[in-house]
Amino acid sequence: MKKIFLLFFPIIIFGQKDLDMIGCNVKSFKTTCLESSKTISEVKYKYIPEGYSPAIIEKIYGRLEDLQKVFSVRNFKQNKIDFNCNENVLYDDKNDIFYAQGKNDERKFYYLYSDDIYEKKLSYKGTQNIKDIKRINLNDPKKYLLLYNKEYEKDDNYEVTYNYYGSGTGHVYTFHQRGNEFDEYTYEYEKDNNFIAYKNGALWKESSTFYEDGIEESTITQHIISESYQFDRKNRPFLKESRFTDHDKTCNCKEGYVTKIEFWLNNKCQQEYILE
């Protein structure tokens, strides 16, 4: 079962099986910079045996948004993962979800999840405590006007993200606003849940999956798009370099990120193994 999950910006979770048995299902996992070989997130193994014995994991580290592609909430609760980026990883006990927030960001965020029998879908994340998100016509080219809040455009602490989903698919449209800047994300899906996503009309993220010799391999490429929309005096949107770009060098790449994951199609364990 493949899942789509959003945390601040849309993040895709591929090939999700019983991820509590990480050593049995994940053959390899690494996120690197698009422009270099710098490693951002990784599962490092001491030993990967043949047959049905579990792999022995040496270290797990990186960004939450990368690691959520292969780990379950149960794994995160074990506190054996090194989140070594410029973020605080927090737990929402009400929704049983982990999320990340900048280390120097003390704002309180509120979350709404849509009801789904298969998975939690994040509908809203924001600094405003709302009960429901606005209904919009997803075919309206100016739908951003219904979601943009002019009342808070001079408040840089104001931030909201709205996610809209299609019937039987993942994200269709995402709107994000902080202060007087806003972004739009749109998605195009292909077979095997492969997709292409755009941020403000520019290519932002791509995914591809293929199967060979008992292995499912997923590649997720994310490009850095640093421009956001603002309104001019005639209320027309134009693109400008965002003031809120994170320049911390710990886990940030200049051009983008590439995540490569290999899953065993058949469970490699005869019983359940959790992280040592």
PDB file of N, CA and C in Angstrom, residues 154-208:
ATOM      1  N   LYS A 154       0.506  41.169   7.163  1.00  0.00           N
ATOM      2  CA  LYS A 154       1.611  41.906   7.771  1.00  0.00           C
ATOM      3  C   LYS A 154       2.155  41.201   9.014  1.00  0.00           C
ATOM      4  N   ASP A 155       1.633  40.016   9.294  1.00  0.00           N
ATOM      5  CA  ASP A 155       2.049  39.247  10.460  1.00  0.00           C
ATOM      6  C   ASP A 155       2.862  38.045   9.987  1.00  0.00           C
ATOM      7  N   ASP A 156       4.189  38.109  10.140  1.00  0.00           N
ATOM      8  CA  ASP A 156       5.042  37.011   9.680  1.00  0.00           C
ATOM      9  C   ASP A 156       4.900  35.753  10.525  1.00  0.00           C
ATOM     10  N   ASN A 157       4.269  35.848  11.670  1.00  0.00           N
ATOM     11  CA  ASN A 157       4.023  34.667  12.484  1.00  0.00           C
ATOM     12  C   ASN A 157       2.814  33.882  11.997  1.00  0.00           C
ATOM     13  N   TYR A 158       1.981  34.513  11.190  1.00  0.00           N
ATOM     14  CA  TYR A 158       0.810  33.831  10.649  1.00  0.00           C
ATOM     15  C   TYR A 158       1.246  32.852   9.558  1.00  0.00           C
ATOM     16  N   GLU A 159       0.814  31.609   9.663  1.00  0.00           N
ATOM     17  CA  GLU A 159       1.171  30.606   8.663  1.00  0.00           C
ATOM     18  C   GLU A 159       0.095  29.527   8.605  1.00  0.00           C
ATOM     19  N   VAL A 160      -0.317  29.170   7.397  1.00  0.00           N
ATOM     20  CA  VAL A 160      -1.322  28.126   7.212  1.00  0.00           C
ATOM     21  C   VAL A 160      -0.965  27.283   5.993  1.00  0.00           C
ATOM     22  N   THR A 161      -1.359  26.019   6.037  1.00  0.00           N
ATOM     23  CA  THR A 161      -1.263  25.116   4.897  1.00  0.00           C
ATOM     24  C   THR A 161      -2.575  24.360   4.790  1.00  0.00           C
ATOM     25  N   TYR A 162      -3.209  24.423   3.607  1.00  0.00           N
ATOM     26  CA  TYR A 162      -4.443  23.686   3.339  1.00  0.00           C
ATOM     27  C   TYR A 162      -4.158  22.621   2.282  1.00  0.00           C
ATOM     28  N   ASN A 163      -4.625  21.403   2.526  1.00  0.00           N
ATOM     29  CA  ASN A 163      -4.428  20.306   1.580  1.00  0.00           C
ATOM     30  C   ASN A 163      -5.768  19.777   1.091  1.00  0.00           C
ATOM     31  N   TYR A 164      -5.874  19.607  -0.223  1.00  0.00           N
ATOM     32  CA  TYR A 164      -7.085  19.066  -0.831  1.00  0.00           C
ATOM     33  C   TYR A 164      -6.724  17.804  -1.596  1.00  0.00           C
ATOM     34  N   TYR A 165      -7.581  16.793  -1.448  1.00  0.00           N
ATOM     35  CA  TYR A 165      -7.309  15.473  -2.013  1.00  0.00           C
ATOM     36  C   TYR A 165      -8.355  15.111  -3.056  1.00  0.00           C
ATOM     37  N   GLY A 166      -7.919  14.286  -4.012  1.00  0.00           N
ATOM     38  CA  GLY A 166      -8.836  13.792  -5.020  1.00  0.00           C
ATOM     39  C   GLY A 166      -9.471  12.487  -4.587  1.00  0.00           C
ATOM     40  N   SER A 167     -10.502  12.077  -5.292  1.00  0.00           N
ATOM     41  CA  SER A 167     -11.175  10.821  -4.989  1.00  0.00           C
ATOM     42  C   SER A 167     -10.320   9.666  -5.484  1.00  0.00           C
ATOM     43  N   GLY A 168      -9.830   8.854  -4.546  1.00  0.00           N
ATOM     44  CA  GLY A 168      -9.022   7.705  -4.907  1.00  0.00           C
ATOM     45  C   GLY A 168      -7.581   8.032  -5.258  1.00  0.00           C
ATOM     46  N   THR A 169      -7.174   9.297  -5.065  1.00  0.00           N
ATOM     47  CA  THR A 169      -5.786   9.687  -5.344  1.00  0.00           C
ATOM     48  C   THR A 169      -5.219  10.399  -4.131  1.00  0.00           C
ATOM     49  N   GLY A 170      -4.043  10.944  -4.279  1.00  0.00           N
ATOM     50  CA  GLY A 170      -3.407  11.690  -3.210  1.00  0.00           C
ATOM     51  C   GLY A 170      -3.757  13.162  -3.305  1.00  0.00           C
ATOM     52  N   HIS A 171      -2.786  13.998  -2.986  1.00  0.00           N
ATOM     53  CA  HIS A 171      -2.984  15.436  -3.049  1.00  0.00           C
ATOM     54  C   HIS A 171      -3.367  15.868  -4.462  1.00  0.00           C
ATOM     55  N   VAL A 172      -4.261  16.820  -4.518  1.00  0.00           N
ATOM     56  CA  VAL A 172      -4.609  17.465  -5.776  1.00  0.00           C
ATOM     57  C   VAL A 172      -4.122  18.905  -5.762  1.00  0.00           C
ATOM     58  N   TYR A 173      -4.291  19.555  -4.616  1.00  0.00           N
ATOM     59  CA  TYR A 173      -3.920  20.970  -4.510  1.00  0.00           C
ATOM     60  C   TYR A 173      -3.543  21.284  -3.072  1.00  0.00           C
ATOM     61  N   THR A 174      -2.490  22.084  -2.899  1.00  0.00           N
ATOM     62  CA  THR A 174      -2.066  22.564  -1.583  1.00  0.00           C
ATOM     63  C   THR A 174      -1.824  24.068  -1.661  1.00  0.00           C
ATOM     64  N   PHE A 175      -2.327  24.772  -0.665  1.00  0.00           N
ATOM     65  CA  PHE A 175      -2.112  26.215  -0.550  1.00  0.00           C
ATOM     66  C   PHE A 175      -1.375  26.488   0.751  1.00  0.00           C
ATOM     67  N   HIS A 176      -0.324  27.326   0.658  1.00  0.00           N
ATOM     68  CA  HIS A 176       0.452  27.688   1.844  1.00  0.00           C
ATOM     69  C   HIS A 176       0.620  29.198   1.881  1.00  0.00           C
ATOM     70  N   GLN A 177       0.403  29.797   3.052  1.00  0.00           N
ATOM     71  CA  GLN A 177       0.614  31.235   3.230  1.00  0.00           C
ATOM     72  C   GLN A 177       1.388  31.485   4.508  1.00  0.00           C
ATOM     73  N   ARG A 178       2.367  32.389   4.410  1.00  0.00           N
ATOM     74  CA  ARG A 178       3.024  32.919   5.598  1.00  0.00           C
ATOM     75  C   ARG A 178       3.192  34.420   5.382  1.00  0.00           C
ATOM     76  N   GLY A 179       2.666  35.209   6.315  1.00  0.00           N
ATOM     77  CA  GLY A 179       2.706  36.664   6.137  1.00  0.00           C
ATOM     78  C   GLY A 179       2.041  37.054   4.833  1.00  0.00           C
ATOM     79  N   ASN A 180       2.763  37.807   4.013  1.00  0.00           N
ATOM     80  CA  ASN A 180       2.209  38.253   2.728  1.00  0.00           C
ATOM     81  C   ASN A 180       2.683  37.400   1.555  1.00  0.00           C
ATOM     82  N   GLU A 181       3.228  36.211   1.830  1.00  0.00           N
ATOM     83  CA  GLU A 181       3.690  35.316   0.774  1.00  0.00           C
ATOM     84  C   GLU A 181       2.799  34.075   0.725  1.00  0.00           C
ATOM     85  N   PHE A 182       2.578  33.555  -0.487  1.00  0.00           N
ATOM     86  CA  PHE A 182       1.810  32.315  -0.598  1.00  0.00           C
ATOM     87  C   PHE A 182       2.357  31.458  -1.726  1.00  0.00           C
ATOM     88  N   ASP A 183       2.066  30.161  -1.626  1.00  0.00           N
ATOM     89  CA  ASP A 183       2.510  29.178  -2.612  1.00  0.00           C
ATOM     90  C   ASP A 183       1.353  28.264  -2.969  1.00  0.00           C
ATOM     91  N   GLU A 184       1.389  27.782  -4.217  1.00  0.00           N
ATOM     92  CA  GLU A 184       0.419  26.791  -4.679  1.00  0.00           C
ATOM     93  C   GLU A 184       1.168  25.543  -5.165  1.00  0.00           C
ATOM     94  N   TYR A 185       0.651  24.379  -4.793  1.00  0.00           N
ATOM     95  CA  TYR A 185       1.224  23.100  -5.222  1.00  0.00           C
ATOM     96  C   TYR A 185       0.144  22.309  -5.950  1.00  0.00           C
ATOM     97  N   THR A 186       0.493  21.782  -7.106  1.00  0.00           N
ATOM     98  CA  THR A 186      -0.430  20.944  -7.864  1.00  0.00           C
ATOM     99  C   THR A 186       0.265  19.632  -8.219  1.00  0.00           C
ATOM    100  N   TYR A 187      -0.538  18.595  -8.503  1.00  0.00           N
ATOM    101  CA  TYR A 187      -0.010  17.246  -8.661  1.00  0.00           C
ATOM    102  C   TYR A 187      -0.611  16.550  -9.875  1.00  0.00           C
ATOM    103  N   GLU A 188       0.220  15.784 -10.558  1.00  0.00           N
ATOM    104  CA  GLU A 188      -0.220  14.957 -11.674  1.00  0.00           C
ATOM    105  C   GLU A 188       0.231  13.533 -11.393  1.00  0.00           C
ATOM    106  N   TYR A 189      -0.729  12.586 -11.421  1.00  0.00           N
ATOM    107  CA  TYR A 189      -0.431  11.202 -11.075  1.00  0.00           C
ATOM    108  C   TYR A 189      -0.356  10.314 -12.302  1.00  0.00           C
ATOM    109  N   GLU A 190       0.528   9.326 -12.205  1.00  0.00           N
ATOM    110  CA  GLU A 190       0.694   8.345 -13.269  1.00  0.00           C
ATOM    111  C   GLU A 190       0.481   6.963 -12.672  1.00  0.00           C
ATOM    112  N   LYS A 191       0.768   5.905 -13.418  1.00  0.00           N
ATOM    113  CA  LYS A 191       0.570   4.558 -12.911  1.00  0.00           C
ATOM    114  C   LYS A 191       1.545   4.274 -11.770  1.00  0.00           C
ATOM    115  N   ASP A 192       1.206   3.286 -10.938  1.00  0.00           N
ATOM    116  CA  ASP A 192       2.003   2.883  -9.775  1.00  0.00           C
ATOM    117  C   ASP A 192       2.192   4.026  -8.790  1.00  0.00           C
ATOM    118  N   ASN A 193       1.257   4.987  -8.814  1.00  0.00           N
ATOM    119  CA  ASN A 193       1.307   6.135  -7.901  1.00  0.00           C
ATOM    120  C   ASN A 193       2.517   7.029  -8.132  1.00  0.00           C
ATOM    121  N   ASN A 194       3.166   6.897  -9.275  1.00  0.00           N
ATOM    122  CA  ASN A 194       4.194   7.864  -9.635  1.00  0.00           C
ATOM    123  C   ASN A 194       3.521   9.214  -9.868  1.00  0.00           C
ATOM    124  N   PHE A 195       4.258  10.281  -9.634  1.00  0.00           N
ATOM    125  CA  PHE A 195       3.632  11.596  -9.777  1.00  0.00           C
ATOM    126  C   PHE A 195       4.667  12.662 -10.100  1.00  0.00           C
ATOM    127  N   ILE A 196       4.159  13.779 -10.566  1.00  0.00           N
ATOM    128  CA  ILE A 196       4.945  14.999 -10.756  1.00  0.00           C
ATOM    129  C   ILE A 196       4.211  16.114 -10.019  1.00  0.00           C
ATOM    130  N   ALA A 197       4.942  16.900  -9.247  1.00  0.00           N
ATOM    131  CA  ALA A 197       4.341  17.999  -8.500  1.00  0.00           C
ATOM    132  C   ALA A 197       4.991  19.315  -8.895  1.00  0.00           C
ATOM    133  N   TYR A 198       4.181  20.374  -8.863  1.00  0.00           N
ATOM    134  CA  TYR A 198       4.647  21.702  -9.237  1.00  0.00           C
ATOM    135  C   TYR A 198       4.417  22.666  -8.089  1.00  0.00           C
ATOM    136  N   LYS A 199       5.390  23.536  -7.873  1.00  0.00           N
ATOM    137  CA  LYS A 199       5.248  24.612  -6.907  1.00  0.00           C
ATOM    138  C   LYS A 199       5.242  25.929  -7.675  1.00  0.00           C
ATOM    139  N   ASN A 200       4.140  26.637  -7.586  1.00  0.00           N
ATOM    140  CA  ASN A 200       3.991  27.919  -8.287  1.00  0.00           C
ATOM    141  C   ASN A 200       4.306  27.791  -9.781  1.00  0.00           C
ATOM    142  N   GLY A 201       3.909  26.658 -10.346  1.00  0.00           N
ATOM    143  CA  GLY A 201       4.068  26.425 -11.773  1.00  0.00           C
ATOM    144  C   GLY A 201       5.397  25.832 -12.184  1.00  0.00           C
ATOM    145  N   ALA A 202       6.361  25.737 -11.269  1.00  0.00           N
ATOM    146  CA  ALA A 202       7.689  25.196 -11.577  1.00  0.00           C
ATOM    147  C   ALA A 202       7.797  23.760 -11.070  1.00  0.00           C
ATOM    148  N   LEU A 203       8.538  22.922 -11.782  1.00  0.00           N
ATOM    149  CA  LEU A 203       8.725  21.539 -11.370  1.00  0.00           C
ATOM    150  C   LEU A 203       9.351  21.498  -9.982  1.00  0.00           C
ATOM    151  N   TRP A 204       8.685  20.810  -9.071  1.00  0.00           N
ATOM    152  CA  TRP A 204       9.119  20.783  -7.670  1.00  0.00           C
ATOM    153  C   TRP A 204       9.520  19.384  -7.212  1.00  0.00           C
ATOM    154  N   LYS A 205       8.711  18.390  -7.535  1.00  0.00           N
ATOM    155  CA  LYS A 205       8.996  17.046  -7.041  1.00  0.00           C
ATOM    156  C   LYS A 205       8.552  15.998  -8.059  1.00  0.00           C
ATOM    157  N   GLU A 206       9.351  14.930  -8.160  1.00  0.00           N
ATOM    158  CA  GLU A 206       9.036  13.814  -9.051  1.00  0.00           C
ATOM    159  C   GLU A 206       9.252  12.509  -8.306  1.00  0.00           C
ATOM    160  N   SER A 207       8.444  11.518  -8.635  1.00  0.00           N
ATOM    161  CA  SER A 207       8.655  10.194  -8.068  1.00  0.00           C
ATOM    162  C   SER A 207       8.597   9.146  -9.164  1.00  0.00           C
ATOM    163  N   SER A 208       9.359   8.101  -8.989  1.00  0.00           N
ATOM    164  CA  SER A 208       9.305   6.971  -9.912  1.00  0.00           C
ATOM    165  C   SER A 208       9.557   5.700  -9.130  1.00  0.00           C
TER     166      SER A 208
END
